[in-house]
PDB file of C-alpha atoms in Angstrom:
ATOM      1  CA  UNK A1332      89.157 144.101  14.442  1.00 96.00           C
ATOM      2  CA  UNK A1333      88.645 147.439  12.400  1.00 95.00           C
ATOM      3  CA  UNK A1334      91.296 149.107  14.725  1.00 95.00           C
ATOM      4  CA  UNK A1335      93.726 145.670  13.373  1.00 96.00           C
ATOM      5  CA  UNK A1336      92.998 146.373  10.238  1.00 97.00           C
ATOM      6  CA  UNK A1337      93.495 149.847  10.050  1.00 96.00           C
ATOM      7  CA  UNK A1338      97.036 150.012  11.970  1.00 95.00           C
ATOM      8  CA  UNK A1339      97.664 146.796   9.546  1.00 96.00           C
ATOM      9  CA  UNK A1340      96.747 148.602   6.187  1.00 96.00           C
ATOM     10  CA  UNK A1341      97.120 152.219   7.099  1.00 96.00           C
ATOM     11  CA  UNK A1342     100.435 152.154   9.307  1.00 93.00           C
ATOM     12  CA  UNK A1343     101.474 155.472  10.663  1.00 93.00           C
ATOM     13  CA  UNK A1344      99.121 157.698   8.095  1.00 96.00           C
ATOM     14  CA  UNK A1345      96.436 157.145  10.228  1.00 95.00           C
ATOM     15  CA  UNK A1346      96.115 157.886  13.696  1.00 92.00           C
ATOM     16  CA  UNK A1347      93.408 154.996  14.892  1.00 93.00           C
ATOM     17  CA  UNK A1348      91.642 155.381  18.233  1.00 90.00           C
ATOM     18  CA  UNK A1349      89.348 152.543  19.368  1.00 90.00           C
ATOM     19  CA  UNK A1350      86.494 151.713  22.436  1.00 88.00           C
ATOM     20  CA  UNK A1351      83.627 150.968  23.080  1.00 82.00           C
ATOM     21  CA  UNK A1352      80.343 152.350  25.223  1.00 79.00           C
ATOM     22  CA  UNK A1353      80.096 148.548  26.990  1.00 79.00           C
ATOM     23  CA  UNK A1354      83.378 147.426  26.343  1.00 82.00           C
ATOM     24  CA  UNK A1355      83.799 144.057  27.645  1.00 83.00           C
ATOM     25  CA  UNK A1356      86.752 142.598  30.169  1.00 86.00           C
ATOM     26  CA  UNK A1357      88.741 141.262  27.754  1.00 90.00           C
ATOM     27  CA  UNK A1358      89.309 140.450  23.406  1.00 94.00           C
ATOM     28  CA  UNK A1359      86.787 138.167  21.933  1.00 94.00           C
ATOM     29  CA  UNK A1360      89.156 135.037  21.437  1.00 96.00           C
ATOM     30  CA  UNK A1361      87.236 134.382  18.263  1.00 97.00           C
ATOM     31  CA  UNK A1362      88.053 137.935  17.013  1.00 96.00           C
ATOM     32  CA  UNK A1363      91.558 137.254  17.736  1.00 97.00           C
ATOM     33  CA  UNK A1364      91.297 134.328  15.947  1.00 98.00           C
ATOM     34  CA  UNK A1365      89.817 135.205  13.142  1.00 98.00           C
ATOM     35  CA  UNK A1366      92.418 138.436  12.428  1.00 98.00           C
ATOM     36  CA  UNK A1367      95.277 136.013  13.403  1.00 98.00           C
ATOM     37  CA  UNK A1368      94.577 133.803  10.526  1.00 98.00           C
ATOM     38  CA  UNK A1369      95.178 136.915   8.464  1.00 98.00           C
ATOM     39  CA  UNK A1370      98.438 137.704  10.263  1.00 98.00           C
ATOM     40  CA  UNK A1371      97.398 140.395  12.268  1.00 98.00           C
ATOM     41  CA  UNK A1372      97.603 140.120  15.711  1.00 97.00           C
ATOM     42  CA  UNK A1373      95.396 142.148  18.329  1.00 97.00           C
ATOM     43  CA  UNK A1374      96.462 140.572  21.402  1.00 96.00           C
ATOM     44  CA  UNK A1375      98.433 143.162  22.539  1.00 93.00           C
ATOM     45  CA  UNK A1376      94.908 145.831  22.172  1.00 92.00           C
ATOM     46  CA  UNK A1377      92.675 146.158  25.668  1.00 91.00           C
ATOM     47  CA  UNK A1378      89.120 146.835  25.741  1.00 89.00           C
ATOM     48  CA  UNK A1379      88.660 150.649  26.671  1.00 91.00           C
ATOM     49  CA  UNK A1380      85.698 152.563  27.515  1.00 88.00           C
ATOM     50  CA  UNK A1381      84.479 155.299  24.487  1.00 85.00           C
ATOM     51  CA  UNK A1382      85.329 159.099  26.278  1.00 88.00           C
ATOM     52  CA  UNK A1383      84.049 162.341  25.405  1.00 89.00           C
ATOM     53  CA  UNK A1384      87.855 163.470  25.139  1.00 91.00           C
ATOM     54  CA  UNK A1385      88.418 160.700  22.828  1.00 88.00           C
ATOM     55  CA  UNK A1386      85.503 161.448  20.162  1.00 87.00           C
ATOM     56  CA  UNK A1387      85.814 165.581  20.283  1.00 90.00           C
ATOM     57  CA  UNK A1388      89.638 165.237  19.287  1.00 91.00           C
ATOM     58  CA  UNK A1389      88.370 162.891  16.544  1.00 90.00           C
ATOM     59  CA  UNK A1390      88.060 163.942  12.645  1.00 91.00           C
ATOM     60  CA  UNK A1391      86.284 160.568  11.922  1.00 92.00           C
ATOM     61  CA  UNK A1392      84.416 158.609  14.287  1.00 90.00           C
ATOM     62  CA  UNK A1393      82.633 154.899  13.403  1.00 91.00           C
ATOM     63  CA  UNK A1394      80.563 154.034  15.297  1.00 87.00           C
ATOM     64  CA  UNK A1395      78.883 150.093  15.485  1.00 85.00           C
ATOM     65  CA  UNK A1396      75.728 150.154  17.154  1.00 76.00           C
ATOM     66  CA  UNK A1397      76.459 152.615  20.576  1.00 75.00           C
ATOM     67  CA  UNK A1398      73.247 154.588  19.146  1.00 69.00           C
ATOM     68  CA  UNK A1399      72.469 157.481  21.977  1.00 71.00           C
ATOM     69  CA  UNK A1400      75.156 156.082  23.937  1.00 76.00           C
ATOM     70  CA  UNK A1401      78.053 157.358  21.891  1.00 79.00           C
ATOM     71  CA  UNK A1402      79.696 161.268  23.046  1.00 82.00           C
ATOM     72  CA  UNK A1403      78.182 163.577  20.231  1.00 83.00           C
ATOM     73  CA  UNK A1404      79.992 166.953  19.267  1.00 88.00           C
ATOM     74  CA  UNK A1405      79.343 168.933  16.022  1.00 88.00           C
ATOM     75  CA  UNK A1406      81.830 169.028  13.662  1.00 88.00           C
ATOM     76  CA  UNK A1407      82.646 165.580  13.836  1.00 89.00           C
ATOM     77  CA  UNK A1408      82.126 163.188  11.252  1.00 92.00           C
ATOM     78  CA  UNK A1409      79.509 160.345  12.677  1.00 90.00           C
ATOM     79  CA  UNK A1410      79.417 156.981  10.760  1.00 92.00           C
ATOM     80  CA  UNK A1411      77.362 154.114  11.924  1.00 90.00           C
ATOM     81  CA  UNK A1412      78.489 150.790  10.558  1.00 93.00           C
ATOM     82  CA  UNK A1413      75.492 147.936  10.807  1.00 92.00           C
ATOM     83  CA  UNK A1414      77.559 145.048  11.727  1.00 93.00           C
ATOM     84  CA  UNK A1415      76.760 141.970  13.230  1.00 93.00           C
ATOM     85  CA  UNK A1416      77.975 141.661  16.989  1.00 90.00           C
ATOM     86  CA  UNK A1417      80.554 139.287  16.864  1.00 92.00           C
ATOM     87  CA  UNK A1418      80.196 138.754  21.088  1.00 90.00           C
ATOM     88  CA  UNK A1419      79.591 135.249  22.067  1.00 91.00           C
ATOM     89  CA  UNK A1420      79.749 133.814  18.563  1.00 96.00           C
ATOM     90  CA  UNK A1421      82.738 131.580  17.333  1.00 96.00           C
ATOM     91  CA  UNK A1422      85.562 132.123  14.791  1.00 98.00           C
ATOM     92  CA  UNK A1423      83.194 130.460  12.013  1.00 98.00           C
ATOM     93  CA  UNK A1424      80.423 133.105  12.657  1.00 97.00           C
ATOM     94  CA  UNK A1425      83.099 136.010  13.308  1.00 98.00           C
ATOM     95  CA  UNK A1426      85.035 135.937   9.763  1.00 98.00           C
ATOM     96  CA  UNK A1427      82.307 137.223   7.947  1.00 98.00           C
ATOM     97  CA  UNK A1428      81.886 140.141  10.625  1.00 97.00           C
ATOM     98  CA  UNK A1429      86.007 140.406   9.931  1.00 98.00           C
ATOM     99  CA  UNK A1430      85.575 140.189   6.152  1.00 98.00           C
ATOM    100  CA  UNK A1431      82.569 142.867   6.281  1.00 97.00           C
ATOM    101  CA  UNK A1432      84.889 145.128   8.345  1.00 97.00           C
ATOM    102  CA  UNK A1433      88.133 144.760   6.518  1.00 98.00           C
ATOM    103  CA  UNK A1434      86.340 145.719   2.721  1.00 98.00           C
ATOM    104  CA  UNK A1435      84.684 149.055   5.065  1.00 97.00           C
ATOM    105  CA  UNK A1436      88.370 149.792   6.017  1.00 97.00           C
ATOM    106  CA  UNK A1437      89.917 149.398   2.844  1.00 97.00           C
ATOM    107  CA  UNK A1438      86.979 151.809   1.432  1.00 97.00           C
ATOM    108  CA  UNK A1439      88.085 154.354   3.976  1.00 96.00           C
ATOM    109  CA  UNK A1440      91.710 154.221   3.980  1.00 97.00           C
ATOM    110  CA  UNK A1441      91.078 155.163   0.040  1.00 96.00           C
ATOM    111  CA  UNK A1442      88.943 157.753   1.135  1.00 95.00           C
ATOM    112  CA  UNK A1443      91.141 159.440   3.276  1.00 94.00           C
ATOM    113  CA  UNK A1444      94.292 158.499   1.675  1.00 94.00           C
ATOM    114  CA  UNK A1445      93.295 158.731  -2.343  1.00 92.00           C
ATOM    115  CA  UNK A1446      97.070 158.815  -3.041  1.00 89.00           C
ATOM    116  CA  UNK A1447      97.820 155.455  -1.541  1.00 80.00           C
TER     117      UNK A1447
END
């Protein structure tokens, strides 16, 4: 979802990476859900394992629970976003996980794009 809503609200500004340490076999179909009632479709996103590769080349990385899991490399700029897993649960559970995530994206994208 916070990959969907950054590619949504951000476009081309920012490049957006996204995986998981324990990603599962396929989207949560009440996280698709949930962002398709905004319009944004994820369908066409797979999950994909977290790499080293992946977080060293990264500026930012958020994080959502991986704890000593996640790749660490100095220099990189760690955030951990509490967030309630939205695995299992169904689209009336997972919109206030979306909302939660969309209102952190908007926050960053004016972060890292004041101009905007």
């Amino acid at each position: 979802m916070a990959q969907g809503f950054l590619t949504h609200l951000a476009g081309d500004a920012i490049e957006v990476r996204s995986a998981g340490s324990a990603p599962g076999d396929s989207l949560n179909p009440a996280a698709v859900e949930a962002m398709a009632e905004l319009g944004i479709d994820i369908t066409d996103q797979t999950p994909k394992i977290l790499t080293p590769d992946a977080v060293e080349t990264s500026t930012i990385v958020i994080t959502m629970g991986c704890g000593d899991t996640c790749p660490y490399f100095p220099g990189v700029d760690y955030r951990d976003w509490k967030l309630d897993d939205p695995a299992g649960k169904g689209v009336d559970a997972v919109r206030p996980i979306r909302d939660e995530i969309r209102t952190r994206i908007e926050a960053l994208i004016a972060e890292l794009l004041p101009d905007r």
